[in-house]
Short mmCIF file of C-alpha atoms in Angstrom, two decimals:
data_model
loop_
_atom_site.label_atom_id
_atom_site.label_comp_id
_atom_site.label_asym_id
_atom_site.label_seq_id
_atom_site.Cartn_x
_atom_site.Cartn_y
_atom_site.Cartn_z
CA THR A 233 143.67 39.68 -72.74
CA ARG A 234 139.94 39.92 -72.16
CA SER A 235 140.16 37.90 -68.94
CA THR A 236 142.89 40.19 -67.56
CA LYS A 237 140.81 43.27 -68.34
CA LEU A 238 137.79 41.65 -66.68
CA MET A 239 139.83 40.86 -63.54
CA GLN A 240 141.18 44.41 -63.42
CA THR A 241 137.65 45.75 -63.65
CA MET A 242 136.52 43.36 -60.91
CA GLU A 243 139.38 44.48 -58.68
CA GLN A 244 138.46 48.13 -59.17
CA SER A 245 134.83 47.33 -58.44
CA PHE A 246 135.71 45.39 -55.28
CA ARG A 247 137.97 48.19 -54.03
CA SER A 248 135.28 50.77 -54.73
CA ASP A 249 132.66 48.73 -52.88
CA LEU A 250 135.03 48.12 -49.96
CA HIS A 251 135.41 51.87 -49.61
CA LEU A 252 131.65 52.42 -49.96
CA THR A 253 130.70 49.69 -47.48
CA LYS A 254 133.21 51.10 -45.00
CA GLN A 255 131.46 54.46 -45.31
CA LEU A 256 128.09 52.74 -44.99
CA LEU A 257 129.20 51.01 -41.79
CA GLN A 258 130.19 54.37 -40.34
CA ILE A 259 126.82 55.85 -41.27
CA LEU A 260 125.00 52.84 -39.79
CA GLU A 261 126.94 53.28 -36.53
CA GLN A 262 125.96 56.95 -36.47
CA GLU A 263 122.38 56.01 -37.29
CA LYS A 264 122.30 53.58 -34.37
CA GLN A 265 123.50 56.29 -32.00
CA HIS A 266 120.98 58.82 -33.35
CA VAL A 267 118.16 56.30 -32.90
CA ILE A 268 119.27 55.74 -29.31
CA ASP A 269 119.49 59.52 -28.79
CA ASN A 270 116.12 59.98 -30.54
CA ASP A 271 117.66 62.61 -32.85
CA SER A 272 115.26 62.56 -35.79
CA ASP A 273 116.89 65.50 -37.62
CA ALA A 274 120.25 63.75 -37.67
CA LEU A 275 118.54 60.52 -38.78
CA MET A 276 116.94 62.30 -41.73
CA ASN A 277 120.31 63.70 -42.80
CA LEU A 278 121.91 60.27 -42.58
CA ALA A 279 119.07 58.63 -44.50
CA GLU A 280 119.96 60.49 -47.68
CA GLN A 281 123.67 59.63 -47.37
CA LYS A 282 122.80 56.02 -46.60
CA ASN A 283 120.49 55.75 -49.63
CA GLN A 284 123.11 57.27 -51.95
CA LEU A 285 125.73 54.78 -50.79
CA ILE A 286 123.36 51.84 -51.13
CA THR A 287 122.38 52.98 -54.62
CA THR A 288 126.02 53.24 -55.69
CA ILE A 289 126.84 49.81 -54.22
CA GLU A 290 123.85 48.34 -56.05
CA GLN A 291 125.00 49.98 -59.32
CA ASN A 292 128.46 48.48 -58.88
CA LYS A 293 126.94 45.06 -58.27
CA ASN A 294 124.80 45.43 -61.41
CA SER A 295 127.88 46.45 -63.41
CA ARG A 296 129.76 43.36 -62.22
CA GLU A 297 126.81 41.17 -63.18
CA HIS A 298 126.64 42.85 -66.59
CA LEU A 299 130.32 42.10 -67.15
CA LEU A 300 129.73 38.46 -66.28
CA ILE A 301 126.81 38.25 -68.71
CA GLN A 302 128.92 39.87 -71.45
CA SER A 303 131.59 37.26 -70.77
CA ASN A 304 129.02 34.45 -71.05
CA ILE A 305 129.42 33.53 -67.37
CA PRO A 306 126.24 32.30 -65.71
CA LEU A 307 124.99 34.40 -62.83
CA ASN A 308 124.78 32.58 -59.54
CA ASP A 309 125.97 33.06 -55.96
CA THR A 310 129.46 31.77 -56.68
CA ALA A 311 130.00 33.05 -60.25
CA ILE A 312 132.55 35.74 -59.39
CA ARG A 313 134.44 33.55 -56.93
CA ASP A 314 134.46 30.67 -59.45
CA LEU A 315 135.78 33.00 -62.15
CA ILE A 316 138.57 34.25 -59.88
CA LYS A 317 139.57 30.67 -59.04
CA GLN A 318 140.10 30.03 -62.76
CA GLN A 319 142.75 32.78 -62.90
CA ASP A 320 146.49 32.55 -62.23
CA ASN A 321 147.75 32.35 -58.63
CA GLN A 322 148.75 36.02 -58.47
CA THR A 323 145.28 37.15 -59.53
CA GLN A 324 143.65 34.73 -57.11
CA LYS A 325 145.83 35.94 -54.22
CA LYS A 326 144.89 39.51 -55.02
CA LEU A 327 141.16 39.13 -55.67
CA LEU A 328 139.95 36.36 -53.35
CA PRO A 329 140.86 38.33 -50.19
CA LEU A 330 139.10 41.40 -51.63
CA CYS A 331 136.07 39.27 -52.37
CA ASP A 332 136.14 37.88 -48.79
CA GLN A 333 136.52 41.34 -47.26
CA LEU A 334 133.64 42.67 -49.33
CA GLU A 335 131.37 39.77 -48.34
CA ASP A 336 132.29 40.34 -44.69
CA GLN A 337 131.60 44.07 -44.83
CA VAL A 338 128.30 43.59 -46.65
CA LEU A 339 127.25 41.09 -43.97
CA ARG A 340 128.26 43.54 -41.22
CA CYS A 341 126.22 46.28 -42.95
CA TYR A 342 123.23 43.96 -43.18
CA ARG A 343 123.44 43.00 -39.51
CA LEU A 344 123.85 46.57 -38.29
CA ASN A 345 121.04 47.79 -40.54
CA THR A 346 118.80 45.03 -39.10
CA ILE A 347 119.65 46.10 -35.55
CA ASN A 348 118.92 49.72 -36.43
CA GLY A 349 115.58 48.70 -37.92
CA GLN A 350 114.69 46.87 -34.72
CA LEU A 351 115.66 49.90 -32.62
CA ILE A 352 113.57 52.19 -34.82
CA PHE A 353 110.60 49.82 -34.58
CA ALA A 354 110.90 49.71 -30.77
CA SER A 355 111.15 53.50 -30.64
CA LEU A 356 108.03 53.87 -32.78
CA ASN A 357 106.12 51.48 -30.52
CA ASN A 358 107.18 53.47 -27.45
CA THR A 359 106.09 56.70 -29.12
CA ARG A 360 102.71 55.20 -30.04
CA SER A 361 102.20 54.05 -26.44
CA LEU A 362 103.02 57.51 -25.13
CA LEU A 363 100.67 59.14 -27.62
CA ASN A 364 97.90 56.74 -26.65
CA ILE A 365 98.38 57.66 -23.00
CA PHE A 366 98.52 61.36 -23.84
CA PHE A 367 95.28 61.21 -25.83
CA ASN A 368 93.58 59.09 -23.15
CA LYS A 369 93.43 55.99 -25.28
CA ALA A 370 93.87 52.77 -23.39
CA PRO A 371 97.39 51.44 -23.81
CA THR A 372 97.56 48.01 -25.33
CA ASN A 373 99.33 46.59 -22.26
CA THR A 374 98.11 47.72 -18.84
CA TYR A 375 98.56 45.95 -15.54
CA GLY A 376 96.28 45.70 -12.54
CA PRO A 377 97.26 46.10 -8.86
CA ASP A 378 98.34 42.45 -8.71
CA GLY A 379 100.74 42.92 -11.64
CA GLU A 380 98.53 40.92 -13.96
CA LEU A 381 97.89 41.98 -17.52
CA VAL A 382 94.45 43.61 -17.71
#
C-alpha cells in the first residue's frame, strides 16, 4: 500500500541520516580538537566534509517533507512522529526508536557545533588581542599595577 511504501522510505531516510549524523559527530569531535590545537589547515579540510554532510542531511529532511506534502500530511514538528503512531505496532516499534535516535544525534551535533563555534570565537578574540599587542595597539582590557582595569 501507499502507507507501507511511505514508511519504508521514511525508514531508509532515517537510517541514512543516522549514518550521516554519526559521521558528522565524528567530524565535529575532530573539529573541536583541531580548534584546541589551533590547526587551521585541518579545520579547512574538515569544513568541506562537514558542509557536504550537512547539505546531504538537509536534502534528506527536505525529501521527507516532500513525501509528507505529497501524502497530504501537514508539516509541523510532530508530523512524522504522528504519522508513525498511526501505523501498525510492528512499524511503530521499528520506526519510533529510529526517530528517537535521529533526534538525539541531531541534538548532539547541534550542541557540539555550538561548543566548537564558541571555541573558534574565543580563539579569534585571543588572536585579535595578540595582533593588537604586536602592532602596538592598546588591548581592550589592560590592568594597572593594582590589578584594576585601566
